[in-house]
XYZ file of C-alpha atoms in Angstrom:
655
model
C 37.497 -65.656 71.936
C 34.532 -62.197 71.554
C 35.312 -60.062 68.627
C 37.455 -57.274 69.742
C 38.641 -53.968 68.060
C 42.215 -52.631 68.869
C 44.286 -50.044 66.667
C 47.991 -50.875 66.056
C 50.922 -50.069 64.136
C 51.676 -52.025 60.837
C 56.025 -51.414 59.758
C 57.351 -52.418 56.406
C 59.795 -50.549 53.828
C 57.864 -47.705 52.258
C 58.463 -44.509 50.122
C 57.286 -41.382 50.820
C 53.753 -40.017 49.120
C 55.204 -37.020 48.566
C 53.507 -33.420 48.113
C 50.496 -32.892 46.014
C 51.117 -31.596 42.465
C 50.144 -27.993 42.851
C 48.873 -27.429 39.426
C 45.084 -28.070 38.585
C 44.044 -31.022 36.741
C 43.100 -29.309 33.512
C 43.521 -31.949 31.114
C 41.690 -34.971 30.618
C 43.290 -37.823 32.307
C 44.927 -40.303 29.849
C 42.301 -42.798 31.318
C 42.853 -46.315 29.606
C 39.252 -47.861 30.542
C 37.723 -46.269 27.496
C 36.277 -47.880 24.112
C 37.122 -46.798 20.932
C 33.231 -45.970 19.178
C 33.275 -49.294 17.264
C 33.324 -51.311 20.144
C 30.346 -49.575 21.196
C 28.240 -51.221 18.788
C 26.343 -54.155 19.675
C 26.617 -53.702 23.107
C 23.443 -54.275 25.429
C 21.184 -50.934 25.721
C 21.876 -50.762 29.343
C 25.220 -51.293 29.215
C 25.731 -48.996 26.297
C 23.702 -46.254 28.111
C 25.764 -46.753 31.517
C 29.154 -46.270 29.369
C 27.905 -43.222 28.033
C 26.687 -41.732 31.042
C 28.722 -38.915 32.507
C 32.278 -40.264 32.089
C 34.776 -38.789 34.004
C 36.009 -35.764 32.145
C 39.202 -34.182 34.458
C 40.318 -34.800 37.955
C 39.000 -31.535 39.306
C 38.703 -30.702 42.166
C 40.996 -33.407 43.207
C 44.553 -32.530 43.060
C 47.308 -35.421 41.336
C 49.670 -37.026 43.577
C 53.006 -37.595 41.959
C 55.484 -36.539 44.627
C 56.436 -39.896 45.333
C 59.733 -41.750 44.328
C 61.180 -45.518 44.611
C 63.465 -45.065 47.794
C 62.130 -47.205 50.631
C 62.845 -46.617 54.244
C 61.067 -48.041 57.431
C 57.219 -46.547 57.462
C 55.027 -46.965 60.340
C 51.220 -47.426 59.377
C 48.130 -46.524 61.926
C 45.995 -50.067 61.355
C 42.753 -50.985 63.150
C 42.532 -54.633 63.470
C 38.890 -56.485 63.670
C 39.387 -59.866 65.222
C 37.712 -63.354 66.507
C 38.687 -66.538 67.002
C 38.585 -67.242 63.573
C 39.573 -64.366 61.538
C 41.792 -61.138 61.829
C 41.216 -58.060 59.288
C 43.928 -55.244 59.521
C 42.557 -51.796 57.858
C 44.569 -49.061 56.933
C 42.507 -45.788 57.710
C 45.439 -43.662 56.534
C 45.332 -45.653 52.746
C 41.573 -45.257 52.018
C 40.302 -47.953 54.553
C 42.313 -50.343 52.643
C 41.777 -53.995 54.409
C 45.848 -55.078 54.174
C 45.151 -58.552 55.666
C 42.554 -61.463 56.038
C 44.065 -64.112 58.003
C 42.599 -67.036 58.710
C 43.470 -68.622 62.373
C 42.088 -72.378 62.115
C 44.651 -72.855 58.501
C 46.872 -70.637 59.598
C 46.326 -68.994 55.989
C 46.322 -65.014 54.756
C 43.177 -64.948 52.414
C 44.456 -61.842 50.690
C 47.767 -61.037 48.709
C 49.326 -58.573 51.185
C 52.201 -56.192 49.741
C 55.569 -56.309 51.981
C 55.856 -52.791 50.906
C 54.313 -49.867 50.362
C 55.284 -48.714 47.462
C 53.311 -45.768 45.207
C 52.732 -46.075 41.554
C 50.616 -44.218 38.985
C 47.622 -46.493 38.943
C 44.847 -44.430 40.550
C 42.971 -41.879 38.978
C 44.788 -39.220 40.186
C 48.279 -40.961 40.429
C 49.476 -42.703 43.612
C 47.908 -45.814 44.154
C 49.463 -49.414 45.885
C 48.904 -52.978 45.447
C 47.284 -55.666 47.725
C 44.458 -56.133 50.221
C 40.660 -55.019 49.275
C 40.441 -51.653 48.273
C 37.163 -49.946 47.977
C 36.890 -47.983 44.637
C 34.151 -44.890 44.418
C 34.322 -42.143 42.238
C 34.320 -43.048 38.582
C 36.290 -46.136 36.401
C 39.150 -46.624 37.866
C 41.168 -46.611 41.120
C 39.447 -44.225 43.628
C 41.636 -41.110 44.211
C 41.450 -41.886 48.203
C 43.321 -45.082 47.351
C 46.268 -43.216 49.507
C 44.179 -40.727 51.189
C 42.947 -40.956 55.304
C 39.640 -41.488 55.944
C 37.247 -40.939 58.950
C 36.938 -44.458 61.001
C 35.273 -44.987 64.416
C 33.231 -47.751 66.475
C 29.873 -48.025 66.113
C 27.412 -50.987 67.962
C 26.837 -54.310 65.290
C 23.450 -55.917 64.796
C 25.213 -58.616 66.769
C 25.517 -56.533 69.842
C 29.428 -56.259 69.624
C 31.290 -53.673 67.941
C 31.963 -53.049 63.961
C 34.449 -50.337 62.335
C 32.544 -47.366 60.459
C 35.151 -46.123 57.717
C 33.551 -42.722 56.046
C 34.491 -40.406 53.640
C 33.357 -37.325 51.280
C 34.025 -38.716 47.766
C 34.877 -35.440 45.875
C 34.844 -36.816 41.946
C 30.931 -36.858 42.557
C 30.076 -34.981 45.621
C 28.794 -38.041 47.531
C 29.298 -39.346 51.087
C 29.744 -43.090 51.505
C 30.183 -45.328 54.584
C 32.080 -48.798 54.731
C 31.176 -50.867 57.872
C 32.868 -54.086 58.922
C 32.317 -56.118 61.349
C 33.009 -59.622 62.795
C 30.499 -61.716 64.044
C 31.495 -64.295 66.960
C 32.809 -67.751 65.910
C 32.247 -66.204 62.464
C 34.899 -67.026 59.417
C 33.586 -64.488 57.248
C 33.918 -60.418 57.173
C 30.930 -58.878 56.779
C 30.995 -55.238 55.071
C 28.030 -53.238 54.778
C 28.394 -50.205 52.510
C 25.802 -47.170 51.690
C 26.044 -44.501 49.024
C 23.628 -41.739 49.612
C 23.188 -38.813 47.142
C 22.105 -35.721 49.432
C 21.264 -33.482 46.535
C 18.645 -32.715 44.411
C 20.295 -34.042 40.899
C 20.623 -37.402 39.846
C 24.632 -38.613 40.559
C 26.456 -41.067 38.306
C 28.001 -43.669 40.848
C 30.535 -45.938 40.434
C 31.512 -48.865 42.602
C 34.235 -51.783 42.646
C 35.538 -53.386 45.537
C 38.928 -54.719 44.500
C 40.183 -57.821 46.004
C 44.035 -58.851 45.466
C 44.620 -63.000 46.066
C 47.920 -64.711 45.509
C 48.243 -66.520 42.160
C 50.756 -68.949 40.891
C 50.173 -71.664 38.138
C 47.612 -73.457 39.443
C 45.135 -70.709 40.955
C 41.903 -70.924 39.702
C 39.367 -67.738 39.235
C 35.396 -69.118 39.622
C 32.281 -67.392 38.998
C 28.860 -67.989 38.283
C 28.658 -67.419 34.542
C 29.582 -68.900 31.159
C 30.239 -65.592 29.374
C 32.568 -62.682 30.139
C 32.886 -59.249 28.512
C 36.930 -59.048 27.681
C 38.721 -55.688 28.160
C 42.143 -55.565 27.040
C 44.438 -52.496 26.722
C 43.610 -52.316 23.214
C 40.576 -50.416 24.530
C 38.050 -52.792 22.808
C 35.098 -54.774 24.706
C 33.888 -58.215 23.321
C 31.848 -60.950 24.607
C 33.948 -64.064 25.610
C 32.758 -67.279 26.405
C 33.890 -68.906 29.767
C 36.548 -70.608 30.945
C 38.297 -71.519 27.430
C 38.407 -68.027 24.600
C 41.215 -68.415 22.120
C 42.510 -71.944 22.899
C 43.608 -70.909 26.321
C 41.201 -71.063 30.082
C 41.504 -68.025 30.919
C 40.240 -68.614 34.825
C 43.649 -69.477 35.172
C 45.410 -65.850 35.723
C 48.893 -67.098 34.652
C 47.816 -69.055 31.147
C 47.209 -65.528 29.540
C 49.907 -63.611 28.539
C 48.524 -59.875 28.467
C 46.839 -58.164 31.177
C 42.897 -58.152 30.373
C 39.814 -57.437 32.576
C 36.891 -60.162 32.192
C 33.862 -58.864 33.374
C 31.707 -61.830 34.038
C 28.129 -62.168 32.998
C 26.409 -63.343 35.861
C 22.453 -64.452 34.970
C 19.654 -62.589 36.659
C 18.595 -64.719 39.999
C 21.994 -66.294 40.821
C 24.035 -65.839 43.646
C 26.813 -63.195 43.517
C 29.851 -64.326 44.200
C 33.531 -64.639 43.109
C 36.251 -66.899 44.328
C 39.967 -67.809 43.916
C 41.341 -70.983 44.698
C 44.786 -72.777 44.659
C 45.863 -76.189 43.497
C 44.588 -77.919 46.551
C 41.309 -76.241 46.233
C 41.775 -73.632 48.810
C 41.514 -69.817 48.584
C 39.112 -66.885 49.358
C 35.656 -66.383 48.583
C 33.442 -63.026 48.181
C 29.905 -62.704 48.186
C 27.278 -59.960 48.416
C 23.731 -59.276 48.323
C 22.287 -58.904 44.629
C 22.304 -55.124 44.605
C 26.072 -55.678 43.938
C 25.694 -57.192 40.366
C 29.147 -57.367 38.716
C 31.902 -59.572 38.655
C 35.454 -59.562 37.038
C 38.725 -61.176 37.350
C 41.894 -58.750 36.175
C 45.246 -60.595 35.188
C 48.439 -59.335 34.564
C 49.333 -62.416 32.313
C 52.699 -64.561 32.400
C 53.969 -61.536 29.259
C 56.982 -59.600 29.965
C 55.407 -56.481 30.579
C 52.320 -57.962 32.959
C 55.537 -59.569 34.975
C 57.458 -56.326 35.090
C 54.323 -54.372 36.596
C 54.288 -56.984 39.302
C 57.829 -56.138 40.286
C 57.457 -53.046 40.074
C 54.297 -52.628 41.982
C 55.902 -54.672 44.685
C 59.730 -56.312 44.988
C 61.236 -58.840 43.063
C 60.547 -62.478 44.042
C 57.395 -62.022 45.767
C 54.337 -63.788 45.086
C 52.458 -62.692 42.184
C 48.948 -61.313 42.580
C 45.431 -61.316 40.310
C 42.558 -59.131 41.435
C 38.791 -60.661 41.991
C 36.449 -57.962 42.023
C 32.431 -56.639 42.572
C 30.648 -53.387 41.674
C 27.255 -52.078 40.872
C 27.271 -52.448 37.322
C 28.199 -55.534 34.734
C 31.624 -53.604 33.866
C 34.173 -51.002 34.804
C 33.216 -48.733 32.025
C 29.712 -47.874 33.607
C 28.057 -45.322 35.733
C 24.619 -46.001 37.706
C 22.165 -43.352 38.448
C 21.799 -42.502 41.422
C 18.271 -40.145 42.113
C 18.065 -37.151 44.343
C 17.963 -38.232 47.629
C 18.169 -42.043 47.191
C 21.045 -44.057 48.081
C 22.656 -47.596 47.373
C 23.567 -49.981 49.709
C 24.311 -53.788 50.078
C 26.162 -56.243 52.128
C 29.402 -58.415 51.118
C 31.155 -61.024 52.701
C 34.877 -62.571 52.804
C 36.150 -65.734 53.990
C 37.928 -68.733 53.128
C 36.569 -71.730 51.026
C 37.976 -74.933 50.355
C 36.462 -77.165 47.448
C 37.394 -80.953 45.939
C 40.562 -79.717 44.038
C 39.610 -82.463 41.457
C 36.288 -81.359 40.671
C 37.756 -77.302 40.852
C 40.384 -78.437 38.667
C 38.712 -80.125 36.178
C 37.960 -79.684 32.595
C 33.836 -79.859 33.383
C 33.414 -75.791 33.911
C 29.823 -76.235 35.166
C 30.843 -78.980 37.550
C 33.816 -76.844 38.729
C 31.318 -73.905 39.264
C 28.763 -75.975 41.219
C 31.341 -77.062 43.297
C 32.455 -73.751 44.781
C 28.903 -72.961 45.087
C 27.841 -75.609 46.803
C 30.668 -75.351 49.356
C 29.843 -71.671 49.480
C 26.575 -72.312 50.511
C 27.642 -74.764 53.078
C 29.643 -72.645 54.681
C 27.475 -69.726 54.181
C 24.267 -69.866 53.201
C 22.360 -66.947 50.649
C 19.805 -66.741 53.475
C 22.288 -65.479 55.998
C 23.960 -62.973 54.028
C 20.397 -61.412 52.876
C 19.356 -62.058 56.760
C 22.623 -60.176 57.837
C 21.855 -57.089 55.446
C 18.300 -57.014 56.783
C 19.998 -56.750 60.282
C 22.523 -54.447 59.416
C 20.539 -51.570 57.940
C 18.849 -50.296 60.937
C 22.608 -50.031 62.189
C 23.511 -47.702 59.468
C 22.128 -44.541 60.634
C 24.079 -45.014 64.022
C 26.176 -42.458 64.931
C 29.643 -43.767 65.490
C 31.477 -43.794 68.818
C 34.448 -44.073 69.776
C 36.675 -41.771 67.266
C 39.779 -44.308 65.380
C 41.167 -41.685 62.458
C 40.224 -38.129 61.124
C 39.859 -37.979 57.383
C 39.592 -34.891 55.156
C 37.487 -31.219 56.041
C 35.912 -31.469 52.469
C 32.639 -33.214 53.915
C 32.501 -30.917 56.668
C 32.587 -27.845 54.651
C 29.750 -29.531 52.445
C 27.930 -29.723 55.716
C 28.616 -26.577 56.625
C 27.527 -25.112 53.218
C 24.036 -27.108 53.132
C 23.176 -28.030 57.068
C 22.202 -31.319 55.429
C 22.011 -34.289 57.832
C 23.834 -37.463 57.394
C 23.041 -39.689 59.883
C 25.628 -42.193 60.613
C 28.399 -40.131 58.426
C 28.849 -36.992 60.565
C 31.565 -34.322 59.518
C 31.968 -31.784 62.057
C 33.478 -28.641 61.751
C 36.559 -29.353 63.848
C 37.651 -31.523 60.854
C 38.435 -28.641 58.702
C 42.135 -27.853 57.635
C 43.900 -25.256 56.446
C 42.560 -25.834 52.616
C 39.002 -25.704 53.466
C 39.641 -22.439 55.337
C 39.791 -20.062 52.769
C 36.356 -21.804 51.497
C 34.908 -21.793 54.392
C 35.650 -17.552 54.724
C 34.444 -17.362 50.907
C 30.919 -19.151 51.936
C 30.942 -17.205 55.122
C 32.024 -13.313 54.094
C 31.629 -13.898 50.143
C 35.300 -13.058 49.401
C 37.875 -15.402 48.948
C 40.925 -14.220 50.818
C 44.363 -13.561 49.274
C 47.289 -15.350 50.577
C 49.384 -14.117 53.463
C 52.284 -15.051 51.931
C 53.850 -16.069 48.402
C 52.865 -20.008 48.263
C 51.691 -22.131 45.260
C 47.897 -21.513 44.848
C 45.960 -24.551 47.036
C 43.085 -26.276 45.688
C 39.910 -25.507 43.638
C 36.528 -26.095 44.748
C 34.472 -26.391 40.957
C 30.903 -27.454 41.779
C 28.041 -25.266 40.876
C 27.321 -23.667 44.042
C 31.108 -22.784 44.338
C 31.393 -21.668 41.017
C 28.317 -19.029 41.288
C 30.205 -17.843 44.854
C 33.485 -16.621 43.132
C 31.648 -15.455 40.321
C 29.828 -12.842 42.977
C 33.122 -12.342 44.800
C 35.403 -9.447 44.432
C 37.424 -10.155 40.978
C 41.147 -10.150 42.784
C 43.432 -12.022 40.791
C 43.392 -15.058 42.869
C 39.396 -15.437 42.844
C 39.789 -14.726 38.688
C 42.407 -17.575 38.839
C 40.080 -19.986 40.940
C 36.706 -19.122 38.893
C 38.144 -20.070 35.266
C 39.450 -23.274 37.139
C 35.881 -23.738 37.957
C 34.280 -22.860 34.488
C 36.945 -24.951 32.782
C 35.723 -27.899 34.699
C 31.883 -26.940 33.779
C 32.704 -27.046 29.860
C 33.093 -22.778 29.630
C 36.668 -22.869 28.240
C 36.275 -19.249 26.639
C 34.661 -18.073 29.883
C 37.844 -19.543 31.355
C 40.312 -17.910 29.318
C 38.833 -14.423 29.759
C 38.758 -15.037 33.732
C 42.453 -16.102 33.900
C 43.478 -12.828 31.375
C 41.469 -10.657 33.903
C 43.506 -11.925 36.885
C 47.137 -11.216 35.025
C 47.322 -7.495 35.118
C 47.176 -7.123 38.816
C 48.346 -10.831 39.766
C 51.476 -10.755 42.317
C 52.448 -14.156 41.199
C 51.979 -14.658 37.243
C 52.904 -18.514 36.415
C 49.693 -19.989 37.780
C 47.527 -17.854 35.430
C 50.286 -18.091 32.524
C 50.120 -21.830 33.169
C 46.424 -22.119 32.894
C 46.171 -20.353 29.818
C 49.089 -22.625 28.149
C 46.713 -25.543 28.539
C 44.214 -23.669 27.359
C 46.295 -23.273 23.971
C 47.877 -26.167 24.113
C 43.731 -28.257 23.707
C 42.954 -25.500 21.113
C 45.435 -26.405 18.868
C 48.093 -23.369 19.322
C 51.303 -24.896 20.629
C 53.447 -22.430 19.403
C 51.400 -19.952 21.894
C 51.287 -22.154 24.344
C 54.985 -22.760 25.196
C 55.339 -19.088 24.684
C 52.800 -18.754 27.745
C 55.200 -21.536 29.365
C 58.514 -20.200 29.207
C 57.088 -16.782 30.918
C 55.396 -19.066 33.555
C 58.660 -20.443 34.005
C 60.524 -17.360 34.383
C 57.794 -15.776 36.845
C 57.863 -18.800 38.967
C 61.779 -18.719 39.036
C 61.361 -15.122 40.495
C 59.917 -15.937 43.714
C 60.758 -19.769 43.912
C 61.029 -20.354 47.478
C 62.658 -23.123 49.715
C 60.415 -25.938 51.283
C 58.353 -28.898 49.678
C 55.684 -27.334 48.251
C 58.021 -25.294 45.973
C 59.973 -28.100 44.898
C 56.332 -29.954 43.495
C 55.604 -26.755 41.985
C 59.050 -26.636 40.174
C 58.900 -30.651 38.928
C 55.268 -29.941 37.719
C 55.536 -26.427 36.102
C 59.318 -27.458 34.634
C 57.847 -30.675 33.104
C 55.033 -29.387 31.176
C 57.031 -26.275 30.252
C 60.148 -28.591 28.864
C 57.563 -30.994 27.005
C 55.460 -27.965 25.783
C 58.601 -26.439 24.111
C 59.635 -29.691 22.623
C 56.202 -30.058 21.248
C 56.845 -26.559 19.468
C 60.707 -27.706 18.189
C 62.375 -25.213 20.641
C 64.952 -27.417 22.216
C 66.767 -24.321 23.115
C 63.950 -22.997 25.152
C 63.512 -26.268 26.275
C 67.514 -26.843 28.159
C 66.909 -23.276 29.468
C 63.929 -24.672 31.800
C 65.962 -27.942 32.610
C 69.142 -26.001 33.741
C 66.876 -23.954 35.960
C 65.186 -26.862 37.752
C 66.520 -27.804 41.349
C 69.089 -30.722 41.119
C 66.538 -32.711 43.144
C 64.306 -32.438 40.331
C 66.449 -33.285 37.593
C 67.846 -36.529 39.986
C 64.374 -37.851 39.234
C 63.574 -40.639 37.062
C 61.416 -39.203 35.182
C 63.655 -36.013 34.798
C 65.822 -38.717 33.301
C 63.363 -39.432 30.831
C 63.045 -35.632 29.807
C 66.152 -35.527 29.231
C 66.787 -38.480 26.993
C 64.113 -36.740 25.295
C 65.634 -33.183 25.169
C 69.046 -34.746 23.942
C 67.284 -36.487 21.189
C 65.541 -33.085 20.125
C 69.378 -31.898 20.151
C 70.232 -34.613 18.368
C 72.730 -36.341 20.665
C 71.432 -39.740 20.545
C 74.429 -41.103 21.711
C 73.840 -39.146 25.136
C 70.101 -40.379 25.261
C 71.392 -43.493 24.928
C 74.002 -43.022 27.514
C 71.072 -42.335 29.883
C 68.919 -45.684 29.144
C 72.471 -47.473 29.564
C 73.140 -45.868 33.000
C 69.633 -46.976 34.003
C 66.959 -44.500 35.546
C 63.019 -45.495 37.016
C 60.393 -43.238 36.236
C 58.537 -43.274 39.717
C 55.316 -42.218 38.336
C 55.096 -44.174 35.109
C 51.418 -44.172 34.416
C 49.458 -47.571 33.762
C 49.546 -48.491 30.268
C 52.233 -45.898 29.487
C 54.248 -46.744 26.387
C 56.842 -43.689 26.302
C 59.601 -45.736 27.282
C 59.283 -48.047 24.327
C 58.623 -44.915 21.839
C 61.787 -43.100 23.129
C 64.030 -46.508 22.874
C 62.842 -46.884 19.680
C 64.331 -43.642 18.453
C 67.625 -44.703 20.040
C 68.010 -48.303 18.451
C 66.677 -51.281 16.772
C 68.039 -53.169 19.723
C 65.141 -55.053 21.617
C 64.004 -52.723 25.067
C 65.529 -54.272 27.844
C 63.474 -55.818 30.435
C 64.039 -53.503 33.221
C 62.265 -50.806 30.830
C 59.310 -53.366 29.648
C 56.206 -52.135 30.436
C 53.944 -52.610 27.554
C 50.581 -54.218 28.717
C 49.063 -55.223 25.013
C 50.441 -56.856 21.918
C 52.616 -55.009 19.479
C 50.557 -53.321 16.823
């Protein structure tokens, strides 16, 4: 059959994403993938330089997605299916362009780990993320903020005369447009993926990219890559060079033989072909390869310990197959960001397909022989020269204007194009994609005035780039403008000026709580917990006076109520924290996150038995952060008993 592209619907159990958190993300995210200073000593110069190059300080202007739960119902997800007589690829344009499935028809094998449920969890930079498939990670160290966001999709002419699917979006952490072109040549066993990241600005920009591939794992699964060494990163925040495959007496290329979750960034020699494969006990599985620009390769494993296995259950459901991740990135490790010069671009081609190799060699003790067997079989199935030729053939098509529209992403790219008039051949961001989120900013752009809201509502997202900050500084100094200006100044590192802007907005603000909350965060981070607690108490009082019905207000209640209670407990004021708790909406108090907060509140009040009863009754913290140990810490204050398995998410050894 000739290659076809069609739209379809995927139905599976899923939890709704819920509303975005309306509070601006002023605090640094608790990003686990950071090094302590001692671990930076002795690293290669280029690696050390790129690790220290513009790490992400806050999520601004992106909002946190933490409104999801754990109750699932049948959901319908729009898909784009690309299919020839050998492969069928299923893409989710409404969820970051994730490739959900890659099915090999001749063997009847699914090449990826396909999650049987849609269950958001707090793994992305901005919260909501889900496991499975192939994910396109751009922005900064971590899972992309687009994990659960819609992106643009359309049909484009493919290099072989057929059709390919173009995915594109405006990445907001770094203000960079990118595209992912997917096509299946007729009779090909490999999905081709052309990727381009552009820097349309007059300044150098930090770029991060890792293609993240989830593959099924069992006791016999082995991951192979062209390397004899790797950089090991564990959740102890250390980076060390280790041998491959055996380190500390264990063959780490078998994911289930390790105890704790860990990253292994393979040291692929210069000039070597870039590839990584995951093969089962019979020597069958998936291989990913690319042109040389995508230099890094990685294995992430959950390990066999209690915490890793519990996370696997949490991200899908008990009884399903476990998974590991094989990845490919622009740098050697995910701790690095790569500079992209003004007006320049990064581009490369990836290929994904089946690989079969001699199992006795693949699983033998001779690592060079196992590697060579896999690489030779790859060369037979898809020669390196073919990949390079496919890249050269694709490049002229990267600027081709999209044809039939398949899905719509955000309006943020359209707003930037409207502001600058920039031309981005191949990735249009038309004005008709602007939504209510962008319209106040479009009015600021056209009139120099940020409009006041027509009805009482939580404030929308803030734009923080220098050009928007300049517009806010020259706009009439209304309370809402001062609020947004303060957020932009905070992002720029001018915290004193941000505080002054928020204080200027307070006297005439019809809604004081957003400004008071920002000032409370500033107090917390400047070492004034008592004053921060006062601000939070005042903010929540003001919020309750104007609280309305609706999902947006419930999201604000949960976000502000949680922060206020935590700040009041930190200041040693459990009675005031209880007063906030009592005014939370019942739907908020019933969430698992707030059951944990209630246990902390009861402990502060001296009611250990009451806190223990909550744990015994059972609860699930839907937005438990990757690597978080809060459950362990609270439990340790209750009892010396072992932590029940249902609460065990620890990802590192006990200290």
